[in-house]
Short mmCIF file of C-alpha atoms in Angstrom, two decimals:
data_model
loop_
_atom_site.label_atom_id
_atom_site.label_comp_id
_atom_site.label_asym_id
_atom_site.label_seq_id
_atom_site.Cartn_x
_atom_site.Cartn_y
_atom_site.Cartn_z
CA ILE A 28 79.29 62.79 65.55
CA LEU A 29 78.77 66.19 67.16
CA GLY A 30 78.00 69.62 65.83
CA MET A 31 77.73 72.87 67.76
CA HIS A 32 74.35 74.49 68.43
CA GLY A 33 74.53 78.29 68.66
CA ASP A 34 77.68 80.24 69.41
CA GLY A 35 80.66 77.96 69.78
CA PRO A 36 83.12 76.45 70.15
CA GLY A 37 83.44 76.66 73.89
CA LYS A 38 80.94 77.37 76.62
CA SER A 39 78.71 79.55 74.44
CA GLY A 40 77.60 76.64 72.26
CA THR A 41 75.83 73.38 72.99
CA PRO A 42 77.09 70.06 71.54
CA VAL A 43 74.40 68.29 69.52
CA LYS A 44 74.46 64.90 67.75
CA THR A 45 74.26 65.44 64.00
CA ALA A 46 75.11 61.86 62.92
CA ILE A 47 76.59 62.81 59.53
CA VAL A 48 79.97 63.39 57.91
CA VAL A 49 79.97 65.54 54.77
CA ALA A 50 82.92 65.63 52.38
CA SER A 51 83.50 66.94 48.87
CA HIS A 52 86.25 68.17 46.61
CA GLU A 53 84.27 71.43 46.47
CA PRO A 54 83.97 73.33 49.81
CA LEU A 55 80.96 75.29 48.58
CA LEU A 56 79.01 72.06 48.05
CA VAL A 57 79.84 70.98 51.62
CA ASP A 58 78.39 74.22 53.00
CA ILE A 59 75.26 73.85 50.87
CA ALA A 60 74.79 70.18 51.85
CA VAL A 61 75.12 70.89 55.57
CA CYS A 62 72.68 73.80 55.30
CA LYS A 63 70.12 71.63 53.54
CA TYR A 64 70.54 68.84 56.11
CA LEU A 65 70.03 71.31 58.97
CA GLY A 66 67.06 72.99 57.28
CA VAL A 67 68.91 76.29 56.97
CA SER A 68 68.82 78.41 53.82
CA PRO A 69 72.26 78.13 52.17
CA HIS A 70 71.86 81.77 51.14
CA SER A 71 71.96 82.76 54.83
CA LEU A 72 75.72 82.05 54.87
CA PRO A 73 77.81 85.00 53.62
CA THR A 74 80.34 82.68 51.95
CA VAL A 75 77.64 80.82 49.99
CA LYS A 76 75.95 84.08 49.02
CA ALA A 77 79.25 85.53 47.78
CA ALA A 78 80.16 82.37 45.84
CA MET A 79 76.73 82.36 44.16
CA VAL A 80 77.20 85.99 43.11
CA LEU A 81 80.56 85.05 41.58
CA GLU A 82 78.86 82.22 39.64
CA ARG A 83 81.39 79.42 40.02
CA GLY A 84 79.22 77.09 37.94
CA LEU A 85 77.61 75.62 41.06
CA SER A 86 74.19 76.22 42.52
CA VAL A 87 72.14 75.31 45.55
CA GLU A 88 70.16 72.95 43.31
CA ASP A 89 73.34 70.88 42.69
CA VAL A 90 72.97 69.34 46.15
CA GLU A 91 70.21 66.93 47.14
CA PHE A 92 69.69 65.57 50.64
CA ASP A 93 67.18 62.84 51.42
CA GLU A 94 67.41 63.18 55.20
CA ARG A 95 66.87 66.17 57.45
CA PHE A 96 68.04 66.99 60.95
CA GLU A 97 65.13 66.16 63.27
CA ARG A 98 64.90 69.54 65.01
CA GLU A 99 65.59 73.20 64.43
CA PHE A 100 69.30 73.99 64.38
CA LYS A 101 70.50 77.21 65.99
CA LEU A 102 73.27 78.87 63.99
CA PRO A 103 75.92 81.04 65.64
CA ASN A 104 75.45 84.80 65.56
CA LEU A 105 77.24 86.06 62.47
CA GLY A 106 78.83 89.44 63.02
CA PRO A 107 79.66 91.68 60.10
CA VAL A 108 83.06 91.30 58.43
CA VAL A 109 83.35 95.08 58.65
CA PHE A 110 81.58 97.61 60.82
CA GLY A 111 80.96 101.33 61.00
CA PRO A 112 79.64 103.66 58.29
CA ALA A 113 78.96 101.99 54.93
CA PHE A 114 81.21 104.41 53.04
CA LEU A 115 84.21 103.03 55.01
CA HIS A 116 83.51 99.32 54.40
CA GLY A 117 85.63 99.04 51.24
CA PHE A 118 88.60 100.76 52.87
CA MET A 119 88.31 98.65 56.02
CA ARG A 120 88.04 95.41 54.07
CA ARG A 121 91.13 96.24 51.99
CA HIS A 122 93.32 97.61 54.78
CA LEU A 123 92.11 96.28 58.15
CA THR A 124 90.53 92.82 57.85
CA GLU A 125 92.55 89.60 57.90
CA ARG A 126 93.23 87.87 54.62
CA PRO A 127 95.17 84.83 53.42
CA VAL A 128 98.88 85.44 52.78
CA LEU A 129 101.93 83.37 51.86
CA SER A 130 104.38 82.87 54.72
CA GLY A 131 106.85 80.63 52.92
CA ARG A 132 107.81 79.15 49.58
CA CYS A 133 104.79 78.32 47.41
CA MET A 134 105.06 74.95 45.60
CA LEU A 135 102.53 76.10 42.95
CA CYS A 136 100.57 72.89 43.44
CA LYS A 137 97.43 74.96 42.70
CA GLU A 138 95.33 73.25 45.39
CA CYS A 139 94.33 76.67 46.74
CA ILE A 140 93.39 77.86 43.24
CA ASN A 141 91.26 74.77 42.65
CA HIS A 142 89.45 75.06 46.00
CA CYS A 143 88.86 78.83 46.17
CA PRO A 144 85.05 79.30 45.94
CA ALA A 145 85.49 82.96 44.97
CA GLY A 146 88.05 82.42 42.21
CA ALA A 147 90.29 84.95 43.98
CA ILE A 148 93.60 83.08 43.60
CA LYS A 149 95.66 82.96 40.40
CA ASP A 150 98.93 81.39 39.28
CA GLY A 151 101.44 84.23 39.52
CA GLY A 152 104.31 82.34 37.89
CA LYS A 153 106.57 81.70 40.89
CA GLU A 154 103.81 81.71 43.49
CA VAL A 155 100.07 82.23 43.75
CA SER A 156 98.61 85.73 43.83
CA PHE A 157 95.43 86.93 45.52
CA ASP A 158 92.69 89.29 44.38
CA TYR A 159 91.61 90.53 47.81
CA ASP A 160 88.62 92.39 46.36
CA LYS A 161 87.23 88.99 45.27
CA CYS A 162 88.38 87.07 48.38
CA ILE A 163 85.47 86.16 50.70
CA ARG A 164 87.75 85.31 53.68
CA CYS A 165 86.61 81.69 53.92
CA TYR A 166 90.23 80.47 54.30
CA CYS A 167 89.63 77.26 52.33
CA CYS A 168 93.02 77.96 50.74
CA THR A 169 94.79 77.80 54.12
CA GLU A 170 93.11 74.48 54.90
CA VAL A 171 94.13 72.73 51.66
CA CYS A 172 97.70 74.03 51.27
CA PRO A 173 99.93 70.91 51.51
CA ALA A 174 103.02 73.05 52.20
CA GLY A 175 101.31 74.92 55.05
CA VAL A 176 102.54 78.27 53.76
CA LEU A 177 99.15 80.02 53.65
CA HIS A 178 97.70 81.62 56.76
CA PRO A 179 95.36 84.48 57.72
CA ALA A 180 97.14 87.74 58.52
CA GLU A 181 96.16 91.34 59.11
CA PRO A 182 97.35 93.94 56.59
CA VAL A 183 100.08 96.35 57.76
CA LEU A 184 97.65 99.19 58.60
CA GLY A 185 95.52 96.80 60.67
CA ARG A 186 98.58 95.63 62.64
CA MET A 187 99.68 99.23 63.25
CA LEU A 188 96.25 100.21 64.56
CA GLN A 189 96.19 97.15 66.84
CA LYS A 190 99.47 98.29 68.42
CA VAL A 191 98.18 101.85 68.88
CA PHE A 192 94.93 100.71 70.52
CA LYS A 193 96.71 98.22 72.80
CA ARG A 194 98.60 101.12 74.36
CA TRP A 195 95.34 102.77 75.45
#
């Protein structure tokens, strides 16, 4: 079983044998377990940090691991979700960064609601609805949707700016 040392996938990372498979009904617990196995602080991951702030009833202490990876594990470089002056971050996050959207008919199975570590998805009656201010952009919802109707997409302003900058 292989993991990726450093920046990957592709030529920037180095395959490394990790020898474990981690699974859970709760994605946050998977992230915490893998961090503990690799000897990495779970709080160093933005998604874990955000989920802890939102207090989903889970904590780093909920996961115990008897074994440890035998050497230091190099994480990929994590770039910021937004960039530029701090006073623009809220605007950029709301109007420029990708977010999960519905691209078809929602079955209202509620799998995405049950798996969202941020609690950002609600039952909207006919389909799910998103609170993008709460959304941490982990895309767990897109991975668990049995209908395959959730996917990451840029907001309209972000798409318009992409077209403008491609012309230059």
